[in-house]
Coordinates of C-alpha atoms in Angstrom, one line a residue:
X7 CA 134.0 -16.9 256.8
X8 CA 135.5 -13.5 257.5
X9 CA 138.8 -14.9 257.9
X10 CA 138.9 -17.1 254.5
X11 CA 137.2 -13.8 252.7
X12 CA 140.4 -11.4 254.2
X13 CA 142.7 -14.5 252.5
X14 CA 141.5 -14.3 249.3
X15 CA 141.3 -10.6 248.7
X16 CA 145.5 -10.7 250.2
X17 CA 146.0 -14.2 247.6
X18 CA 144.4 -11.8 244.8
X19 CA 146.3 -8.6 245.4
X20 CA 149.6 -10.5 245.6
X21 CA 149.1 -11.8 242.2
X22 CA 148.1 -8.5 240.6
X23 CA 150.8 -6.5 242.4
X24 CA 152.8 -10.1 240.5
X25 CA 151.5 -8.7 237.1
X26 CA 152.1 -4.9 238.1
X27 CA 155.9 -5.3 238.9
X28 CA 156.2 -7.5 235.5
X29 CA 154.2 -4.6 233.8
X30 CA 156.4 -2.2 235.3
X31 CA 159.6 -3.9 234.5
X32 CA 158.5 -4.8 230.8
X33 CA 157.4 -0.7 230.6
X34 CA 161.5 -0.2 230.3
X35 CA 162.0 -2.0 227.3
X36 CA 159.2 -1.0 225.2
X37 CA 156.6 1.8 224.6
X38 CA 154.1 0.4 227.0
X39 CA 150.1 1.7 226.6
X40 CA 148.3 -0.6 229.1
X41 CA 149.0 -3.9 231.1
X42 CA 145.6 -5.4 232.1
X43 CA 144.9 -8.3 233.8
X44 CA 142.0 -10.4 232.6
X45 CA 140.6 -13.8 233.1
X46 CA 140.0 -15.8 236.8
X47 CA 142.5 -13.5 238.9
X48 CA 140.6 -10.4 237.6
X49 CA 137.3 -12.1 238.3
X50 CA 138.5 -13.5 241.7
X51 CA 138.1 -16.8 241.1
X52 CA 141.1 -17.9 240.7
X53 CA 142.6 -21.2 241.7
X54 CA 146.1 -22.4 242.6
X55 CA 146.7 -23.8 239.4
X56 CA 145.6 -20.6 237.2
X57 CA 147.7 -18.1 235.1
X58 CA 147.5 -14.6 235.8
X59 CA 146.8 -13.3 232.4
X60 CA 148.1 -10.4 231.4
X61 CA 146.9 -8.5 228.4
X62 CA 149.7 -5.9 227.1
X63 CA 148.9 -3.1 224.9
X64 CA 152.5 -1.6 223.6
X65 CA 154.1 -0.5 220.5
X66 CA 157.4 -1.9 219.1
X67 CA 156.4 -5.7 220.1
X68 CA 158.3 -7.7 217.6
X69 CA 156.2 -8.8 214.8
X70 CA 156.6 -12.8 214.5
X71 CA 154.6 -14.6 217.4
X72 CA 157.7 -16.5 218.6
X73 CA 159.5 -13.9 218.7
X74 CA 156.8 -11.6 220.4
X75 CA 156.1 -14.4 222.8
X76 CA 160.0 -14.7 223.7
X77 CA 160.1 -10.8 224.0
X78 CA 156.8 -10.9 226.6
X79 CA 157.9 -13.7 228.6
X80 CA 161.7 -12.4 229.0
X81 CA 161.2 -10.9 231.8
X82 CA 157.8 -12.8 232.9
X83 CA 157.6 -14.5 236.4
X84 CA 156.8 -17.9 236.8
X85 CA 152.4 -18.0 236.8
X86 CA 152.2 -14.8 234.7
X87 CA 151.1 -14.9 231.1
X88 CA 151.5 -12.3 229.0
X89 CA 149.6 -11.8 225.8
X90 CA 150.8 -8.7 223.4
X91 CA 149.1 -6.9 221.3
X92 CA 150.2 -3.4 219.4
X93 CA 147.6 -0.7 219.5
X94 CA 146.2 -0.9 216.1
X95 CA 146.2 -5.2 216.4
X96 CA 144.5 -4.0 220.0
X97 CA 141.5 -2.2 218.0
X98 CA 141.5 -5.0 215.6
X99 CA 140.6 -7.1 218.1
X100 CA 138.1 -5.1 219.6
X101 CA 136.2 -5.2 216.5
X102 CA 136.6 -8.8 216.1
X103 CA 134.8 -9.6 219.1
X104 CA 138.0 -11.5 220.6
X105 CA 137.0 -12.7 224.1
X106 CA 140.0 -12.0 226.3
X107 CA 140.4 -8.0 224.6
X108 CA 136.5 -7.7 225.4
X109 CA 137.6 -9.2 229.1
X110 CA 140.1 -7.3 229.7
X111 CA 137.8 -4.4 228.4
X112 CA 134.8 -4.6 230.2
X113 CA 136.2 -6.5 233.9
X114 CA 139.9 -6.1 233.8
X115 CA 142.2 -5.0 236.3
X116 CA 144.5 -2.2 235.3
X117 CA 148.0 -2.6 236.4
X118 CA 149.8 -0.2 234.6
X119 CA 149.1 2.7 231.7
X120 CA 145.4 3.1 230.1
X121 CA 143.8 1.1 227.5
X122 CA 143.5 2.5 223.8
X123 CA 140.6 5.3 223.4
X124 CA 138.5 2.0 221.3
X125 CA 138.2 0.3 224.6
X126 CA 136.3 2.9 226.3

């Protein structure tokens, strides 16, 4: 039990040090606040057909969803998924109730930066 414990904590770090070296490389083309991974990898229970979803906090993200989307996923890995928000949309959000912001909030993994001041 031991053993398939010790492989699912090394499966679940490899996928978050995935989301910090696409946070890392995404934090050199635009003002990046926060990368925080949410949902099943965050959670641990992942499987081997889920996303590791990454919530981004930065200004500048283009303002059109294709384009943002294009702009995110540029330099996105195959298995991560990137979902942008600016800092203000990022509060909006909070106050909304949206699930994956409160997520990310409340059992998130931070990767890179800190999360806006609303979040804690």
């Amino acid at each position: 039990m031991a053993d398939v414990l010790e492989r699912r904590r090394i499966e679940r770090e490899k996928l978050l040090e995935l989301a910090r070296a696409y946070a890392e490389r995404l934090s050199e083309r635009t003002a990046l606040e926060a990368a925080v991974v949410a949902g099943s990898v965050a959670r641990g229970d992942f499987n081997v057909w889920s996303d590791v979803d990454v919530v981004v906090v930065a200004d500048g993200l283009p303002n059109r969803a294709l384009d943002r989307a294009t702009f995110l996923l540029e330099d996105a890995p195959p298995g991560v998924q990137p979902i942008g928000y600016t800092p203000s949309e990022f509060e909006h959000e909070v106050r909304r109730g949206n699930r994956l912001v409160l997520e990310a909030i409340n059992s998130g993994v931070t990767v890179v930066g800190r999360l806006p001041s609303v979040a804690r």
